[in-house]
Tab-separated table of N, CA and C in Angstrom:
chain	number	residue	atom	x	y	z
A	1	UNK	N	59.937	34.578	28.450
A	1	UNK	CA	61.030	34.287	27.532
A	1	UNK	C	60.952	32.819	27.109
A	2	UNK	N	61.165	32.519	25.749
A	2	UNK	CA	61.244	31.249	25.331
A	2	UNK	C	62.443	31.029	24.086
A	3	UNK	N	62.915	30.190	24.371
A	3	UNK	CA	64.190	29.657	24.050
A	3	UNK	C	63.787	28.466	22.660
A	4	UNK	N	64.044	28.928	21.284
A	4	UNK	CA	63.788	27.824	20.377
A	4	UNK	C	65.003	26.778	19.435
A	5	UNK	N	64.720	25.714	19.325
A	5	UNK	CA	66.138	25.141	18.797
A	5	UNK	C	65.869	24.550	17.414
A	6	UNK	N	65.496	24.956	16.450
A	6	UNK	CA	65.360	23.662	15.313
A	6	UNK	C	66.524	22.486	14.871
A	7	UNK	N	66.098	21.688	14.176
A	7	UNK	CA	67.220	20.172	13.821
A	7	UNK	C	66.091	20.120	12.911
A	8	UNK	N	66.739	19.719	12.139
A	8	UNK	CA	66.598	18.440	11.256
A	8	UNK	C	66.906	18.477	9.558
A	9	UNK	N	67.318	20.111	9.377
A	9	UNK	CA	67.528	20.373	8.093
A	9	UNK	C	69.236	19.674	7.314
A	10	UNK	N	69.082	19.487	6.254
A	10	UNK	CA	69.888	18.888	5.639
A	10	UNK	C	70.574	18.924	4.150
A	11	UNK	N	70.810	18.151	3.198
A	11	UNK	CA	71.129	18.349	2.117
A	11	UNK	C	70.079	17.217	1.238
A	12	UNK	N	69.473	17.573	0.103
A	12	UNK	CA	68.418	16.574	-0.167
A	12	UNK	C	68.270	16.817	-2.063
A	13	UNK	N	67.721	16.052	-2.281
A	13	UNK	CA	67.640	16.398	-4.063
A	13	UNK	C	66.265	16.921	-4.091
A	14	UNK	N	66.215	17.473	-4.995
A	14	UNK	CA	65.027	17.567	-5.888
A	14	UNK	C	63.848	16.887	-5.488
A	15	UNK	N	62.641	17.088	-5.113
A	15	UNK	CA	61.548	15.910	-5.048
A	15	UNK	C	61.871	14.945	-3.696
A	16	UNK	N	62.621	15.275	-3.002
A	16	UNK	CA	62.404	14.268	-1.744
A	16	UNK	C	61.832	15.563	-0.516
A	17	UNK	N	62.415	14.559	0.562
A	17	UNK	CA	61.180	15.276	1.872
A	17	UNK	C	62.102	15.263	2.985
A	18	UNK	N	62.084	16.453	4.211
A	18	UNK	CA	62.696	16.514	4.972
A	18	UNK	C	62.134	17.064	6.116
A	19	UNK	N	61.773	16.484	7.217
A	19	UNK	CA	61.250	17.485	8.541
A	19	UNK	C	62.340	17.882	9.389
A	20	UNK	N	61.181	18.818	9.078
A	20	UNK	CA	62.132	20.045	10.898
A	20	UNK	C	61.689	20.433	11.931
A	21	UNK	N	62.370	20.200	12.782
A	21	UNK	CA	61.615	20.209	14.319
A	21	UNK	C	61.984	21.214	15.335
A	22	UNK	N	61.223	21.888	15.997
A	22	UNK	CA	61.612	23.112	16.648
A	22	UNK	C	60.992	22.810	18.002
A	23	UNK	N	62.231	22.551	19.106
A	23	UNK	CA	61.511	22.522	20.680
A	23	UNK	C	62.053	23.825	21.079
A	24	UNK	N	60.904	23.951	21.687
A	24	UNK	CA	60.650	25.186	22.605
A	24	UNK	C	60.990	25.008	24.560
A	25	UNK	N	61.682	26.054	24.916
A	25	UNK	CA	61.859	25.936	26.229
A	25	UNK	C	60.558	26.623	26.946
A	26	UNK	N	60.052	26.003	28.098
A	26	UNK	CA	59.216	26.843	28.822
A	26	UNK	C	57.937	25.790	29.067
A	27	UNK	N	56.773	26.377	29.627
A	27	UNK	CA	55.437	25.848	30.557
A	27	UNK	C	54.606	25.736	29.153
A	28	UNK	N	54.752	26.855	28.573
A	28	UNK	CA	53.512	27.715	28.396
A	28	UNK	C	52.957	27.871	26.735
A	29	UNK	N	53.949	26.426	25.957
A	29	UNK	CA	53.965	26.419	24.445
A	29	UNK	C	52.351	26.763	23.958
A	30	UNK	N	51.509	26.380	24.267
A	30	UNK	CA	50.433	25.851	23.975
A	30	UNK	C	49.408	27.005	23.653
A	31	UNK	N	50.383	28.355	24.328
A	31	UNK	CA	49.436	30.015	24.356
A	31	UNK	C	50.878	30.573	22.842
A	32	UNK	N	51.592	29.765	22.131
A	32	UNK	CA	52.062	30.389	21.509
A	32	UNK	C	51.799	29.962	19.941
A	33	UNK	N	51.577	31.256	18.893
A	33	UNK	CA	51.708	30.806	17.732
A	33	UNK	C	53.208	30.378	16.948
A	34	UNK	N	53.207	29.926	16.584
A	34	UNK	CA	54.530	29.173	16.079
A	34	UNK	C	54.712	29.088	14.727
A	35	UNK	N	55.901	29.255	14.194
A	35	UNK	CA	55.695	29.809	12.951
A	35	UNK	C	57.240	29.212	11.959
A	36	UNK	N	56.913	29.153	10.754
A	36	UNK	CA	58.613	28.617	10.304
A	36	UNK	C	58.494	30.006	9.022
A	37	UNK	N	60.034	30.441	9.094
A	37	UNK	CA	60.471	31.473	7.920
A	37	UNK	C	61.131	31.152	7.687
A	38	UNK	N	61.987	31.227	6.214
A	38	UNK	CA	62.696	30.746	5.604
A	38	UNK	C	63.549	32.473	4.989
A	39	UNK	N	64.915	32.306	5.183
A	39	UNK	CA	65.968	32.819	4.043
A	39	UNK	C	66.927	32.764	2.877
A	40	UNK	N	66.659	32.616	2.128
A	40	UNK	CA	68.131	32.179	0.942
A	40	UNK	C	69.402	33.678	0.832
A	41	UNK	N	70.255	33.191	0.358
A	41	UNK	CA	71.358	34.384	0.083
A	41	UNK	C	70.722	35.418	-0.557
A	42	UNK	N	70.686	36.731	-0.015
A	42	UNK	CA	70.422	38.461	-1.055
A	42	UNK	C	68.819	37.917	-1.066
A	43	UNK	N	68.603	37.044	-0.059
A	43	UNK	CA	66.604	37.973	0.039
A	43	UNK	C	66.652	38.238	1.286
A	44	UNK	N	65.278	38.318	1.354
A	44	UNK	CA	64.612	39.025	2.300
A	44	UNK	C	63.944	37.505	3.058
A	45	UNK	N	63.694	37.718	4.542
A	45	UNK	CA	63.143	36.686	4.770
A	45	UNK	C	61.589	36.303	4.944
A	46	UNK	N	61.138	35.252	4.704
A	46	UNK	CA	59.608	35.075	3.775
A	46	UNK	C	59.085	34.100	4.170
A	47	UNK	N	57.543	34.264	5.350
A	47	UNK	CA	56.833	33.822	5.952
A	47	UNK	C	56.556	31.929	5.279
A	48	UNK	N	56.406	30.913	5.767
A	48	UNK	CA	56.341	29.574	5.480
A	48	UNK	C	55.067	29.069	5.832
A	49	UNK	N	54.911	28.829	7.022
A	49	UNK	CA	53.800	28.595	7.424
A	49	UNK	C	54.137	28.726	9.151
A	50	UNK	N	52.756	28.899	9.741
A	50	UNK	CA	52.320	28.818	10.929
A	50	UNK	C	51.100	28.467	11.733
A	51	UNK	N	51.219	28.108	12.841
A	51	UNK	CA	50.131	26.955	13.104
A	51	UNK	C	50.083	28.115	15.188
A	52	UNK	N	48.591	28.102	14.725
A	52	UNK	CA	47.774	29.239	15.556
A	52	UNK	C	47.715	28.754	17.242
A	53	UNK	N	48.144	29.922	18.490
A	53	UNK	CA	47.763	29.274	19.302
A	53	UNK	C	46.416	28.865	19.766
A	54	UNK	N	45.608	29.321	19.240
A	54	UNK	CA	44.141	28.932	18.991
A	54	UNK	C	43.652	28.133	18.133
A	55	UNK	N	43.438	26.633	18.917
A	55	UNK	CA	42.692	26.004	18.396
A	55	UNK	C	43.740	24.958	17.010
A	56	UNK	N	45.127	25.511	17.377
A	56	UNK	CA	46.097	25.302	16.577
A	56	UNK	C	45.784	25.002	14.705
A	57	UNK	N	44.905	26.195	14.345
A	57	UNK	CA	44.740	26.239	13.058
A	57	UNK	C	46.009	26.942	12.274
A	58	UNK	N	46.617	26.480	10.913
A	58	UNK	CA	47.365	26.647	10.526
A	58	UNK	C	47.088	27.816	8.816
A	59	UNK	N	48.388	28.029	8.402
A	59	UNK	CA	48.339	29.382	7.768
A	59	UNK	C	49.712	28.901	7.126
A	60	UNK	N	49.199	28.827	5.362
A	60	UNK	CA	50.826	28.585	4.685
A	60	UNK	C	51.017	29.433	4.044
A	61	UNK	N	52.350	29.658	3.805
A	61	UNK	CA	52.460	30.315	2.535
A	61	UNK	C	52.346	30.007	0.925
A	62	UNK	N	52.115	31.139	0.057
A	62	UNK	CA	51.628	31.018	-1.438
A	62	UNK	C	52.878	30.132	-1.855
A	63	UNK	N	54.163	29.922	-1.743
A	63	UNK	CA	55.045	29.366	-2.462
A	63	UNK	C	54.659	27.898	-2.071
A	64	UNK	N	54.295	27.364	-0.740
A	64	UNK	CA	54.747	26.004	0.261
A	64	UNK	C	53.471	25.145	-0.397
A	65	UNK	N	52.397	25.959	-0.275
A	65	UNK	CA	51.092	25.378	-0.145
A	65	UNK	C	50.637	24.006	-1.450
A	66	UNK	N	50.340	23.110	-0.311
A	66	UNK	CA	50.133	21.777	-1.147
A	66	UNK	C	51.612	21.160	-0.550
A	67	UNK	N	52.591	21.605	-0.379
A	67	UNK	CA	53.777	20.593	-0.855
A	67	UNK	C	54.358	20.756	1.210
A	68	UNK	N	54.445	21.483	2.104
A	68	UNK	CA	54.589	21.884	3.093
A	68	UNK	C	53.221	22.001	4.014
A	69	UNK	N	53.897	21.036	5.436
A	69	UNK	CA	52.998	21.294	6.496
A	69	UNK	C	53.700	21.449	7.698
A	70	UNK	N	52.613	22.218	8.399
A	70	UNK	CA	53.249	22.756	9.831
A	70	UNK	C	52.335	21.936	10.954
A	71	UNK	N	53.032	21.016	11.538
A	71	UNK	CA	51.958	20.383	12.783
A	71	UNK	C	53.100	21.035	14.149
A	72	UNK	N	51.865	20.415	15.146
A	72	UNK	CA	52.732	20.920	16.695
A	72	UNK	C	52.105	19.944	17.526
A	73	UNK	N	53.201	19.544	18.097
A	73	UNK	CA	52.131	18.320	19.621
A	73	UNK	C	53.180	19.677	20.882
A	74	UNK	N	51.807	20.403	21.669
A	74	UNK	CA	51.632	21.052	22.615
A	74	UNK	C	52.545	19.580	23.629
A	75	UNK	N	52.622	18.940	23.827
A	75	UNK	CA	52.836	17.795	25.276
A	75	UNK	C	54.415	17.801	24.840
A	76	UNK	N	55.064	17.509	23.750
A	76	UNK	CA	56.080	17.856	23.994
A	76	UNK	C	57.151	19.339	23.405
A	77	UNK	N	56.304	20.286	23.456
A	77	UNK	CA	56.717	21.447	23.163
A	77	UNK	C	57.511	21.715	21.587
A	78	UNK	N	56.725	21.357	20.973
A	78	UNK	CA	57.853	21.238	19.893
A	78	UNK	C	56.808	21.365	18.297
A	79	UNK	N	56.981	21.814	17.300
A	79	UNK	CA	56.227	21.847	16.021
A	79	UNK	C	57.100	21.312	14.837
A	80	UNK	N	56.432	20.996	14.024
A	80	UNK	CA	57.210	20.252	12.987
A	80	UNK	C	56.936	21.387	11.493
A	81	UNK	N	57.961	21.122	10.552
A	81	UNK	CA	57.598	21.445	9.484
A	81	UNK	C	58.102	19.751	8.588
A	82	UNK	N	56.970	19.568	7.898
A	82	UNK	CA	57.340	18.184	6.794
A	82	UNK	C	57.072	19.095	5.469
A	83	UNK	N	58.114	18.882	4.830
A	83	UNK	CA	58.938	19.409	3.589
A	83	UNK	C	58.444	18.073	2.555
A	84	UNK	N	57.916	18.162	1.385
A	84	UNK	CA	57.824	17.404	0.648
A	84	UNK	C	57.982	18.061	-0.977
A	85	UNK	N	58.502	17.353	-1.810
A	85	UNK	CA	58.549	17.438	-3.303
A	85	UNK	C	59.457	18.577	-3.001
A	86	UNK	N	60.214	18.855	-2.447
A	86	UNK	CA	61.400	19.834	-2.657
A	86	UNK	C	62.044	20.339	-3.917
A	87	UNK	N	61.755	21.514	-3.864
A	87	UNK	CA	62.902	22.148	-5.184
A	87	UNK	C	63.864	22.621	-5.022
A	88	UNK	N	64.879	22.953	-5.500
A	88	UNK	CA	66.007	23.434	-5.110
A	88	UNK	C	65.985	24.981	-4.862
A	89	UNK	N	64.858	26.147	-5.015
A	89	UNK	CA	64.494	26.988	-5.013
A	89	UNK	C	63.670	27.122	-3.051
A	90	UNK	N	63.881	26.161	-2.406
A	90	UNK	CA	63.428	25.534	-0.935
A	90	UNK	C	64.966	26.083	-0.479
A	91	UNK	N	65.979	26.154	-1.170
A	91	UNK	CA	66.632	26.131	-0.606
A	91	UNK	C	67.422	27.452	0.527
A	92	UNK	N	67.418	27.211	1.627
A	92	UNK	CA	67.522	28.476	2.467
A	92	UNK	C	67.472	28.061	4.053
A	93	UNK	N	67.897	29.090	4.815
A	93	UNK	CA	67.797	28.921	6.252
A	93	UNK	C	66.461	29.210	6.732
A	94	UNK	N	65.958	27.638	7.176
A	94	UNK	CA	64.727	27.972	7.560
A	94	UNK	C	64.870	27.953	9.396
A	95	UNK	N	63.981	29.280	9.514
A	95	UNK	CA	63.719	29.747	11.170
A	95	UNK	C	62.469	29.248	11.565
A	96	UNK	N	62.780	28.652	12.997
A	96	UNK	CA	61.574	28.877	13.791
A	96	UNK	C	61.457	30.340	14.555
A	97	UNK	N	59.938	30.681	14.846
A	97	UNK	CA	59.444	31.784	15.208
A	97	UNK	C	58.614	32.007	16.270
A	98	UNK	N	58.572	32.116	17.641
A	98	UNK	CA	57.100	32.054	18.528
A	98	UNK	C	56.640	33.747	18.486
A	99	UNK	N	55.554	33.701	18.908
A	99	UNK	CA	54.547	35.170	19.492
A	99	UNK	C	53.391	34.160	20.240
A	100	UNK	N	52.913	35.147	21.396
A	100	UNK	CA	52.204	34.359	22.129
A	100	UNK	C	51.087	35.317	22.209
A	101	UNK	N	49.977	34.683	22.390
A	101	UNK	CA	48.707	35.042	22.210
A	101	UNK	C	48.657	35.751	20.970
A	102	UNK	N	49.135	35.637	19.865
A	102	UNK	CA	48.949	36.541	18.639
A	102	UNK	C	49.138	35.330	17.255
A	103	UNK	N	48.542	36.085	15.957
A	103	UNK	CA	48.962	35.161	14.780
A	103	UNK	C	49.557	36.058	13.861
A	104	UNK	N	50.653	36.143	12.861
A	104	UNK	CA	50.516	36.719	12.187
A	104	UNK	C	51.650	36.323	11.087
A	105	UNK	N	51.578	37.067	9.657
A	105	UNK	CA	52.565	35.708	8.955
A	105	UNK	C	53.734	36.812	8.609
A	106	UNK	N	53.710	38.355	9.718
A	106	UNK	CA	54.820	39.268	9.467
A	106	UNK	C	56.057	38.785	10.401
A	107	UNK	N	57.114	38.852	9.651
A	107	UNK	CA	58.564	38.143	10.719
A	107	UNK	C	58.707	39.401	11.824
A	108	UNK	N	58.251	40.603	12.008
A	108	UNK	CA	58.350	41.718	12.798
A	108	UNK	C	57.771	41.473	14.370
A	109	UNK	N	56.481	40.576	13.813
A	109	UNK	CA	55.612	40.284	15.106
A	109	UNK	C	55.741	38.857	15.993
A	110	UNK	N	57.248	38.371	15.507
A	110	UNK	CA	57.950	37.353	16.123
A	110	UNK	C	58.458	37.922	17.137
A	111	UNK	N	58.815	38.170	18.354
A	111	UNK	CA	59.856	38.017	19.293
A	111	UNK	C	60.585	37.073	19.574
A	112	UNK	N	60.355	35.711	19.415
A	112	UNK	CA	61.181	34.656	19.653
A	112	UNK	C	61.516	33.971	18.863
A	113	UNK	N	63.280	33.853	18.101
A	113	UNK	CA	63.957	33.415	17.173
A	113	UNK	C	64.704	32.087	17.094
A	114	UNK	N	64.566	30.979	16.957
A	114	UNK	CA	65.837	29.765	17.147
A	114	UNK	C	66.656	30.363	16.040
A	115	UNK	N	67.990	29.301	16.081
A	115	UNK	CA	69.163	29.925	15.081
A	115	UNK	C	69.551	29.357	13.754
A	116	UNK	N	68.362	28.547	13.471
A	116	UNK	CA	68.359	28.597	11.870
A	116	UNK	C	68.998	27.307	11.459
A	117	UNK	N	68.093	26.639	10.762
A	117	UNK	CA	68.595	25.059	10.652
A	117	UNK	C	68.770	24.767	8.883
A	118	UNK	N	69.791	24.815	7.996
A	118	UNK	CA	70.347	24.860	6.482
A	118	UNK	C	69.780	23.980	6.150
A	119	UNK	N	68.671	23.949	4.544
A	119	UNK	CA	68.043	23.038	4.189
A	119	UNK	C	68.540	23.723	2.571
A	120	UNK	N	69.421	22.592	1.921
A	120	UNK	CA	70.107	22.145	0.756
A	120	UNK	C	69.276	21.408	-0.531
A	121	UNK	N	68.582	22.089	-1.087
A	121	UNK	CA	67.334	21.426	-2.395
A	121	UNK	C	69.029	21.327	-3.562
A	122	UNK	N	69.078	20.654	-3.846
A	122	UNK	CA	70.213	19.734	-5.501
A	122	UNK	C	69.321	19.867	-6.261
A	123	UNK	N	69.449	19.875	-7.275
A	123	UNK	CA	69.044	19.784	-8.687
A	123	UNK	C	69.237	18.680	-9.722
């Protein structure tokens, strides 16, 4: 069992940058893939990026890519997402996600959920 917390989401304009940070409880971060999803109001929720427990290679999504990165320092249990050039179309509850020993960019093959940190794109 692992326990996830994100911080750092906020209210931001257009074109600026915001990281989010997700610590993980437990030994054993380092065998887990880690992953950020994002929701807005009346969708569906839609893979961001994730960063592999192997070899910690990473995997973005078609909307993020170029403008969003996913790093992780294994020592203190925790992965980042850095948000840059924000649109207001960013805007949504973004989740952290673990699965361990596995990769994958379906929200089904998550078992482990933090509770969702509000990130506010203005116009």
């Amino acid at each position: 069992q692992v326990q996830l917390v994100e911080s750092g989401g906020g209210l931001v304009q257009a074109g600026g940058s915001l990281r989010l940070s997700c610590v993980a409880s437990g030994r054993t971060f380092s065998t887990y893939t880690m992953a950020w999803f994002r929701q807005a109001p009346g969708k569906e929720r839609e893979f961001v990026a994730a960063s592999s427990w192997s070899r910690g290679s990473t995997t973005d999504g078609d909307s993020v890519k170029g403008r969003f990165t996913i790093s992780r320092d294994n020592a203190k249990n925790t992965v980042y997402l850095q948000m840059n050039t924000l649109k207001p179309e960013d805007t949504a509850v973004y989740y952290c996600a673990a699965v361990k020993f596995a990769i994958s960019t379906g929200d089904r093959d998550y078992p482990y959920w933090g509770q969702g940190t509000q990130v506010t794109v203005s116009s």
